[in-house]
Amino acid sequence: MAGFEYKMPNLLEIALLIGYFFTILFGFLLLVKAIEFPVEGITPIADILTALYVWLGVIWLGALVILLEYTRREIVEIREIVSKKK
């Protein structure tokens, strides 16, 4: 049977998970609020909400890039350890 060592998530991974759920929740909240507005006020408010949600998405993608870089470093370290054992 194969063994698996559980690695506790680091603080960055936990923060990204919380940020991911916050972004999804905030996006749905913005969608619901945009539907509640009267028709005359939707265009300027929708522009503001869209810009805010895109801004949050860009921050989220930046955090994902940082996490992927940390993961890539760990993979390189594991590859070096495995190549030394051979």
mmCIF file of C-alpha atoms in Angstrom, residues 2-77:
data_model
loop_
_atom_site.group_PDB
_atom_site.id
_atom_site.type_symbol
_atom_site.label_atom_id
_atom_site.label_comp_id
_atom_site.label_asym_id
_atom_site.label_seq_id
_atom_site.Cartn_x
_atom_site.Cartn_y
_atom_site.Cartn_z
ATOM 1 C CA ALA A 2 1.284 3.468 -0.844
ATOM 2 C CA GLY A 3 2.141 5.829 1.970
ATOM 3 C CA PHE A 4 1.253 9.481 2.030
ATOM 4 C CA GLU A 5 2.699 12.121 4.295
ATOM 5 C CA TYR A 6 0.162 14.809 5.122
ATOM 6 C CA LYS A 7 1.577 18.309 4.907
ATOM 7 C CA MET A 8 -0.165 21.014 6.872
ATOM 8 C CA PRO A 9 -1.186 23.933 4.663
ATOM 9 C CA ASN A 10 0.908 27.022 5.149
ATOM 10 C CA LEU A 11 -0.508 30.424 6.013
ATOM 11 C CA LEU A 12 -0.492 31.571 2.376
ATOM 12 C CA GLU A 13 -2.625 28.616 1.274
ATOM 13 C CA ILE A 14 -5.132 29.255 4.055
ATOM 14 C CA ALA A 15 -5.274 32.967 3.193
ATOM 15 C CA LEU A 16 -5.841 32.132 -0.478
ATOM 16 C CA LEU A 17 -8.675 29.766 0.395
ATOM 17 C CA ILE A 18 -10.341 32.403 2.560
ATOM 18 C CA GLY A 19 -9.794 34.998 -0.177
ATOM 19 C CA TYR A 20 -11.279 32.648 -2.764
ATOM 20 C CA PHE A 21 -14.465 32.153 -0.744
ATOM 21 C CA PHE A 22 -14.645 35.881 0.017
ATOM 22 C CA THR A 23 -14.336 36.730 -3.689
ATOM 23 C CA ILE A 24 -17.074 34.274 -4.650
ATOM 24 C CA LEU A 25 -19.358 35.482 -1.857
ATOM 25 C CA PHE A 26 -18.673 39.133 -2.674
ATOM 26 C CA GLY A 27 -19.337 38.512 -6.384
ATOM 27 C CA PHE A 28 -22.717 36.942 -5.689
ATOM 28 C CA LEU A 29 -23.528 39.754 -3.271
ATOM 29 C CA LEU A 30 -22.698 42.335 -5.946
ATOM 30 C CA LEU A 31 -24.850 40.456 -8.442
ATOM 31 C CA VAL A 32 -27.828 40.427 -6.072
ATOM 32 C CA LYS A 33 -27.375 44.108 -5.215
ATOM 33 C CA ALA A 34 -27.140 45.014 -8.917
ATOM 34 C CA ILE A 35 -30.443 43.253 -9.579
ATOM 35 C CA GLU A 36 -32.163 45.185 -6.752
ATOM 36 C CA PHE A 37 -31.275 48.650 -8.132
ATOM 37 C CA PRO A 38 -33.795 50.597 -10.237
ATOM 38 C CA VAL A 39 -33.227 50.543 -13.990
ATOM 39 C CA GLU A 40 -32.083 54.194 -14.185
ATOM 40 C CA GLY A 41 -29.289 53.712 -11.676
ATOM 41 C CA ILE A 42 -27.985 50.371 -12.887
ATOM 42 C CA THR A 43 -25.433 51.569 -15.451
ATOM 43 C CA PRO A 44 -23.156 53.730 -13.256
ATOM 44 C CA ILE A 45 -23.491 51.443 -10.261
ATOM 45 C CA ALA A 46 -22.896 48.347 -12.383
ATOM 46 C CA ASP A 47 -19.730 49.939 -13.774
ATOM 47 C CA ILE A 48 -18.428 50.592 -10.275
ATOM 48 C CA LEU A 49 -19.314 47.109 -9.072
ATOM 49 C CA THR A 50 -17.775 45.500 -12.140
ATOM 50 C CA ALA A 51 -14.547 47.447 -11.693
ATOM 51 C CA LEU A 52 -14.409 46.481 -8.023
ATOM 52 C CA TYR A 53 -15.027 42.807 -8.765
ATOM 53 C CA VAL A 54 -12.393 42.778 -11.523
ATOM 54 C CA TRP A 55 -9.961 44.410 -9.102
ATOM 55 C CA LEU A 56 -10.618 41.667 -6.551
ATOM 56 C CA GLY A 57 -10.150 39.072 -9.284
ATOM 57 C CA VAL A 58 -6.779 40.539 -10.244
ATOM 58 C CA ILE A 59 -5.663 40.468 -6.610
ATOM 59 C CA TRP A 60 -6.822 36.840 -6.398
ATOM 60 C CA LEU A 61 -4.876 35.905 -9.536
ATOM 61 C CA GLY A 62 -1.767 37.615 -8.173
ATOM 62 C CA ALA A 63 -2.041 35.576 -4.985
ATOM 63 C CA LEU A 64 -2.432 32.401 -7.045
ATOM 64 C CA VAL A 65 0.751 33.217 -8.951
ATOM 65 C CA ILE A 66 2.623 33.553 -5.658
ATOM 66 C CA LEU A 67 1.258 30.208 -4.465
ATOM 67 C CA LEU A 68 2.203 28.514 -7.745
ATOM 68 C CA GLU A 69 5.743 29.853 -7.436
ATOM 69 C CA TYR A 70 6.066 28.392 -3.923
ATOM 70 C CA THR A 71 4.697 25.073 -5.197
ATOM 71 C CA ARG A 72 7.151 25.090 -8.107
ATOM 72 C CA ARG A 73 10.041 25.621 -5.693
ATOM 73 C CA GLU A 74 8.885 22.685 -3.573
ATOM 74 C CA ILE A 75 8.653 20.463 -6.662
ATOM 75 C CA VAL A 76 12.193 21.420 -7.691
ATOM 76 C CA GLU A 77 13.456 20.608 -4.180
#
